[in-house]
Short mmCIF file of C-alpha atoms and ligand atoms in Angstrom, two decimals:
data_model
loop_
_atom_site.label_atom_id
_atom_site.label_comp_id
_atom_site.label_asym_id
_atom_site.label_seq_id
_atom_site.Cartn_x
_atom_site.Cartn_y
_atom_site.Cartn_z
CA UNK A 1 8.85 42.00 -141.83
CA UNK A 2 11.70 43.70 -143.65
CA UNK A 3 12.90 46.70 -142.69
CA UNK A 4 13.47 49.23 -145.69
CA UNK A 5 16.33 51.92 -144.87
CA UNK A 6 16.34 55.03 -146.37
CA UNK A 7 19.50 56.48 -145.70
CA UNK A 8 18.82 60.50 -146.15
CA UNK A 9 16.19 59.76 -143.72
CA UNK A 10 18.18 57.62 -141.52
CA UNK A 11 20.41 60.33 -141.24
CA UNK A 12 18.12 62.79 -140.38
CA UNK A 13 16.78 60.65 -137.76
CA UNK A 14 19.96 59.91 -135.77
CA UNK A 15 20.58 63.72 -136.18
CA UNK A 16 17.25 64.40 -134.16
CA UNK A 17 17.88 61.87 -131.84
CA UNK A 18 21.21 63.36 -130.83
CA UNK A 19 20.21 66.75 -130.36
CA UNK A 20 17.44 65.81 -128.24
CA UNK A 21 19.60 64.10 -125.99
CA UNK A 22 21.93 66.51 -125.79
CA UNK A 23 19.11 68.93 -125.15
CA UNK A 24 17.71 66.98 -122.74
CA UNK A 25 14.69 66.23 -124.30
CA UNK A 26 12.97 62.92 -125.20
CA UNK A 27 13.16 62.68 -129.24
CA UNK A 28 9.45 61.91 -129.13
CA UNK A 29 8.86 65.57 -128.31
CA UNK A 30 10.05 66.36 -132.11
CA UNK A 31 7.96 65.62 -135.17
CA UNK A 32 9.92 65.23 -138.29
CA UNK A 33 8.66 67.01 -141.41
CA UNK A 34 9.87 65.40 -144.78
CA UNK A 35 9.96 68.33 -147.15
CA UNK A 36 8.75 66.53 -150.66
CA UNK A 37 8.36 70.20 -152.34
CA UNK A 38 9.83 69.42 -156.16
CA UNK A 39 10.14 65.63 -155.74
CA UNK A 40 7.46 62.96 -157.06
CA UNK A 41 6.32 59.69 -156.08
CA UNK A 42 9.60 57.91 -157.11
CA UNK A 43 11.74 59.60 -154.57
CA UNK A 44 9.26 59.50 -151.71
CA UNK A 45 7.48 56.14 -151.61
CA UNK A 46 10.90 54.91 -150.23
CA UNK A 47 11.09 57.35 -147.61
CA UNK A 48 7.12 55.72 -146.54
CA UNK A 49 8.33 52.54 -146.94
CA UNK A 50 11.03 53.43 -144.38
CA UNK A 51 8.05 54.11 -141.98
CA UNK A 52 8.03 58.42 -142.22
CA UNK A 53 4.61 59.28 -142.13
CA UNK A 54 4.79 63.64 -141.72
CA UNK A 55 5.47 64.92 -145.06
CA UNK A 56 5.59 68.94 -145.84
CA UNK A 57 4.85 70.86 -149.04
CA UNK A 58 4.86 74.77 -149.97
CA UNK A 59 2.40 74.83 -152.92
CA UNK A 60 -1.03 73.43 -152.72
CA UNK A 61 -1.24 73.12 -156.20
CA UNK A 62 1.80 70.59 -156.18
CA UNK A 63 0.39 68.54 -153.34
CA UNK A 64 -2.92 68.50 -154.84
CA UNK A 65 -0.90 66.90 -157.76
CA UNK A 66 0.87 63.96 -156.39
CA UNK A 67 -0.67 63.42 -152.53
CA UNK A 68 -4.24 62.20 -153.24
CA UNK A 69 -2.67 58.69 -154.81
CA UNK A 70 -0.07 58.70 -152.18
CA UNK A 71 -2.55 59.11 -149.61
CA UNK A 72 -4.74 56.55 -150.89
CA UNK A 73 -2.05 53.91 -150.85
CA UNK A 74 -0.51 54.66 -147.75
CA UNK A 75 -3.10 54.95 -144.75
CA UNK A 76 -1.81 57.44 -141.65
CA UNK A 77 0.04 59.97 -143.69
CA UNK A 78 -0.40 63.43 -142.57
CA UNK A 79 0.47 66.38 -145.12
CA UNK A 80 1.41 70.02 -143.74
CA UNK A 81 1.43 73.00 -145.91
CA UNK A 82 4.68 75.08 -145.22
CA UNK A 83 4.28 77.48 -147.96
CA UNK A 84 2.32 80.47 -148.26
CA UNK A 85 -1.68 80.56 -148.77
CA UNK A 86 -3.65 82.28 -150.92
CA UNK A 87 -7.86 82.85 -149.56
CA UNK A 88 -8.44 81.60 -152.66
CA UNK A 89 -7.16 78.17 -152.25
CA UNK A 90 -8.15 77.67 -148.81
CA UNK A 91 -10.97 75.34 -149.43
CA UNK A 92 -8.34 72.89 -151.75
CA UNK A 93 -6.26 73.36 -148.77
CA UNK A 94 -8.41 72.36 -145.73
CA UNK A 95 -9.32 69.44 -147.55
CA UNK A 96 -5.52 68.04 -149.02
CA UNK A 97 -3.85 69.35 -145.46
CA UNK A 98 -3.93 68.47 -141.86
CA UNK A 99 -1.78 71.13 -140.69
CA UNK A 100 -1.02 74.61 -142.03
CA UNK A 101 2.54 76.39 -141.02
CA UNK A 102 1.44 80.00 -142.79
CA UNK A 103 -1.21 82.00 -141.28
CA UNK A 104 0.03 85.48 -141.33
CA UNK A 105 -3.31 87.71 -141.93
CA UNK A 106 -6.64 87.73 -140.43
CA UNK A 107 -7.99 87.24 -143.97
CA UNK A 108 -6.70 83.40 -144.34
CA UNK A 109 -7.58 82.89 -140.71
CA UNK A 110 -10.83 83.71 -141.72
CA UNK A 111 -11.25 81.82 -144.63
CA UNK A 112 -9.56 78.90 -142.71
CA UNK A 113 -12.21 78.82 -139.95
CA UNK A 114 -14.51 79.32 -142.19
CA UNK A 115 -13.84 75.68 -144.90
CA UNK A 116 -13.02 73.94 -141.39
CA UNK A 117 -16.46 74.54 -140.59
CA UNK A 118 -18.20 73.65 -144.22
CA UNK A 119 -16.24 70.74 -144.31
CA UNK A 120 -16.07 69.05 -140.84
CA UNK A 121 -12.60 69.19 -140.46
CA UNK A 122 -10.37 70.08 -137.81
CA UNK A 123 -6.74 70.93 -138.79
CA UNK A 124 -3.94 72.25 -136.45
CA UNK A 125 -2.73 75.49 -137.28
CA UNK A 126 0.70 77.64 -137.23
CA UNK A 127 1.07 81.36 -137.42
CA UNK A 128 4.24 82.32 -139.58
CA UNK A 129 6.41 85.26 -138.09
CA UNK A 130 8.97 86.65 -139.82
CA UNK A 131 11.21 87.14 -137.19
CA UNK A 132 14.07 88.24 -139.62
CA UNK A 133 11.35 91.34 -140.37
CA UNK A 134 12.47 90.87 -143.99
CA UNK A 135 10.68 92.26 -146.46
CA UNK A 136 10.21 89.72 -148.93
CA UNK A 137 9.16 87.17 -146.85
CA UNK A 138 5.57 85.78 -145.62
CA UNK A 139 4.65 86.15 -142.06
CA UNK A 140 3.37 89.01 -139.06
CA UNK A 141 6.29 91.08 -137.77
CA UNK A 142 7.44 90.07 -134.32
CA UNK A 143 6.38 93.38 -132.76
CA UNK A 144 2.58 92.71 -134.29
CA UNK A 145 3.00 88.70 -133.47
CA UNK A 146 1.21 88.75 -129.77
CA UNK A 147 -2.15 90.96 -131.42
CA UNK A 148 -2.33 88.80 -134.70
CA UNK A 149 -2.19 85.44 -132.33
CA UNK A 150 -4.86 87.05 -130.15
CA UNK A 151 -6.87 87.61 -133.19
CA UNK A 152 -5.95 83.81 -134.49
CA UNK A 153 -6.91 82.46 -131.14
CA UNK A 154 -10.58 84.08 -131.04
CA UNK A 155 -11.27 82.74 -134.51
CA UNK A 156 -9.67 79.42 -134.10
CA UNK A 157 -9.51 78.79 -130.58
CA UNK A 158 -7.28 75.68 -129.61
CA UNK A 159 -6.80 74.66 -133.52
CA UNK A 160 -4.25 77.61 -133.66
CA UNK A 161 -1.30 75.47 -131.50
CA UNK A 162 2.26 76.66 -132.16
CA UNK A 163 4.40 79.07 -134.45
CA UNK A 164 6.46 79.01 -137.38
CA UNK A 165 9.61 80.85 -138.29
CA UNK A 166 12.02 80.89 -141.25
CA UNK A 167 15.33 82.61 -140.36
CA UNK A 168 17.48 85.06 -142.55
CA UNK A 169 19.18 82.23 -144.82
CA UNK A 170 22.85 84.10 -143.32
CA UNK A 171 21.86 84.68 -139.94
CA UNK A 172 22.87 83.17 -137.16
CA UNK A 173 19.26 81.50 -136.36
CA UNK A 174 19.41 80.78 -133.26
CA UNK A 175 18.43 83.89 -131.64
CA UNK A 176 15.38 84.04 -134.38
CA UNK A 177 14.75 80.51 -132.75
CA UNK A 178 14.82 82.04 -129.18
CA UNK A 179 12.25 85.07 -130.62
CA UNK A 180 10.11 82.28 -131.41
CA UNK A 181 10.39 80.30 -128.61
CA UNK A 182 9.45 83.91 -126.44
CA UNK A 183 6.54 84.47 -128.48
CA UNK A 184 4.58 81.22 -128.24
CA UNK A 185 5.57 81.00 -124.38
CA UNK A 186 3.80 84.47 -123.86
CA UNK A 187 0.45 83.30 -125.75
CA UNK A 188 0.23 79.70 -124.17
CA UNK A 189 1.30 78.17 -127.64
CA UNK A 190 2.63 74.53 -127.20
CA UNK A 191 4.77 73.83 -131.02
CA UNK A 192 7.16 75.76 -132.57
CA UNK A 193 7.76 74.88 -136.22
CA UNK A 194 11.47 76.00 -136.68
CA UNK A 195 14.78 73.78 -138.14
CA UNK A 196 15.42 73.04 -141.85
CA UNK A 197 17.90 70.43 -143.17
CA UNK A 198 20.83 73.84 -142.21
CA UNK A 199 19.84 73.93 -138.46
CA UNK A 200 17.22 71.86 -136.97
CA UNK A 201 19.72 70.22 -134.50
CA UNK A 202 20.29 73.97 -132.99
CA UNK A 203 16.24 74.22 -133.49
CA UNK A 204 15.30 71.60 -131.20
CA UNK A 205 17.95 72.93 -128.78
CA UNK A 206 16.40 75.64 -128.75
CA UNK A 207 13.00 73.90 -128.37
CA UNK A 208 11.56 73.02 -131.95
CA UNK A 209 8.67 70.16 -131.62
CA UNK A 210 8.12 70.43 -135.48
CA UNK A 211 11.33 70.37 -137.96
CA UNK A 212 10.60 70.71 -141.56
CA UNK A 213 13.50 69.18 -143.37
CA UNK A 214 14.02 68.62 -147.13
CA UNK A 215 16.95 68.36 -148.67
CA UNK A 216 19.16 66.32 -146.31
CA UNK A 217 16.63 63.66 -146.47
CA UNK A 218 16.05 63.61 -149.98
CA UNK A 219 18.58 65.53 -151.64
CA UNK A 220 19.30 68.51 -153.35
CA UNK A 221 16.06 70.24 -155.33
CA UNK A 222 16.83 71.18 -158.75
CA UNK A 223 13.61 72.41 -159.55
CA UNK A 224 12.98 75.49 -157.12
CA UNK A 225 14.65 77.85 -155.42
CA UNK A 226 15.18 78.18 -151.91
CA UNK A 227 12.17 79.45 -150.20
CA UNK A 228 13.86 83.05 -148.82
CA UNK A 229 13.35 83.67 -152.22
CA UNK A 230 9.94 83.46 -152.89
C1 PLP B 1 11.82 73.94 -148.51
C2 PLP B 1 11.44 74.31 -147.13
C3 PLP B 1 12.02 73.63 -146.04
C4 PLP B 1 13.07 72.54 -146.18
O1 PLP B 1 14.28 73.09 -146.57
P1 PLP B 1 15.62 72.20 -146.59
O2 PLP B 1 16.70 73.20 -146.46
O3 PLP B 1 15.62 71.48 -147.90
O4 PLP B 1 15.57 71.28 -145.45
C5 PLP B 1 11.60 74.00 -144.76
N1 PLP B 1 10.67 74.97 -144.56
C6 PLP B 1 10.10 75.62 -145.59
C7 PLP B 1 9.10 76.68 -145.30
C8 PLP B 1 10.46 75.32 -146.90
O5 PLP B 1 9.89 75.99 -147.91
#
């Protein structure tokens, strides 16, 4: 069999390996997200064919776009949804997803639970906290995290299994990571979604089991802004 290299990804993966081991930790612990967000088939059938089967998008209209033939070719591939959700989409969303990154109101908890149970399907769920508490970004506070998980948790019992954070882009994240980290202890939550291409090796220092990373596997986006900005 040949081996296809993709070297972005290659990259990426020697960069997780080292910080688990420096860390500690086994490697295996971490699930690499490949962000796709603005990139088509082209760019990321190679990083499939180099074996990556996590990939990560922020707009469910997008995904709905391009993942449904990429699926279809490609048994095994498992789509998260890192970007925020509208109630409105969430029946489009249960179906395209298997994980989503961005609960942050009872309302899309709600309406989660609710197309999980019309359609059959169990996906693993994330609350988002914006541990930066800035004001244009998604996600609970920090100080009304541990009642909105509580609330999670009683709709969605054990789907509900880590937390997701996207630090001030010119922070120092690591003490947002630690935040995190204190959070999800405190409600018995096993993941923490936290590293982008900038900072996942101090992420999974700091304990990350899901990085989402984008550009440094695929290269720079042209298309979209970062996603502080939206
Ligand atoms: C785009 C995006 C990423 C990946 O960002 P990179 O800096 O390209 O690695 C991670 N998380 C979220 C929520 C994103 O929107």
């Amino acid at each position: 069999m040949t081996q296809v290299v993709h070297e972005g990804l290659e990259q990426v993966r020697q960069g997780i390996r080292a910080a688990a081991q420096s860390a500690g930790r086994p490697a295996s612990a971490i699930t690499l997200i490949a962000v796709s967000k603005t990139f088509d088939a082209p760019d990321i059938e190679p990083v499939i064919a180099a074996g990556q089967r996590v990939f990560g998008e922020n707009r469910v209209q997008e995904a709905q776009a391009k993942w449904p033939a990429l699926k279809s070719g490609n048994p095994g591939l498992e789509l998260h949804l890192i970007g925020p959700l509208q109630s409105n989409k969430a029946a489009q969303a249960v179906s395209l997803f298997d994980v989503i990154h961005t609960l942050d109101r009872p309302k899309i908890a709600d309406a989660i639970a609710a197309e999980m149970n019309r359609q059959g399907r169990k996906l693993r769920l994330f609350a988002q906290i914006n541990t930066g508490r800035e004001p244009q970004k998604a996600g609970v506070l920090p100080d009304e995290a541990p009642d909105f998980i509580a609330a999670c948790q009683a709709r969605l019992g054990a789907a509900l299994v880590g937390l997701m954070c996207i630090p001030p882009a010119e922070e120092d994240p690591a003490p947002h990571f630690r935040m995190l980290s204190g959070l999800a202890r405190n409600a018995g939550l096993p993941s923490l979604s936290m590293g982008m291409s900038g900072d996942y090796p101090a992420a999974i220092r700091l304990g990350a089991t899901h990085v989402r990373v984008g550009s440094a596997i695929f290269g720079t986006r042209t298309a979209s802004p970062h996603p502080a900005a939206r």
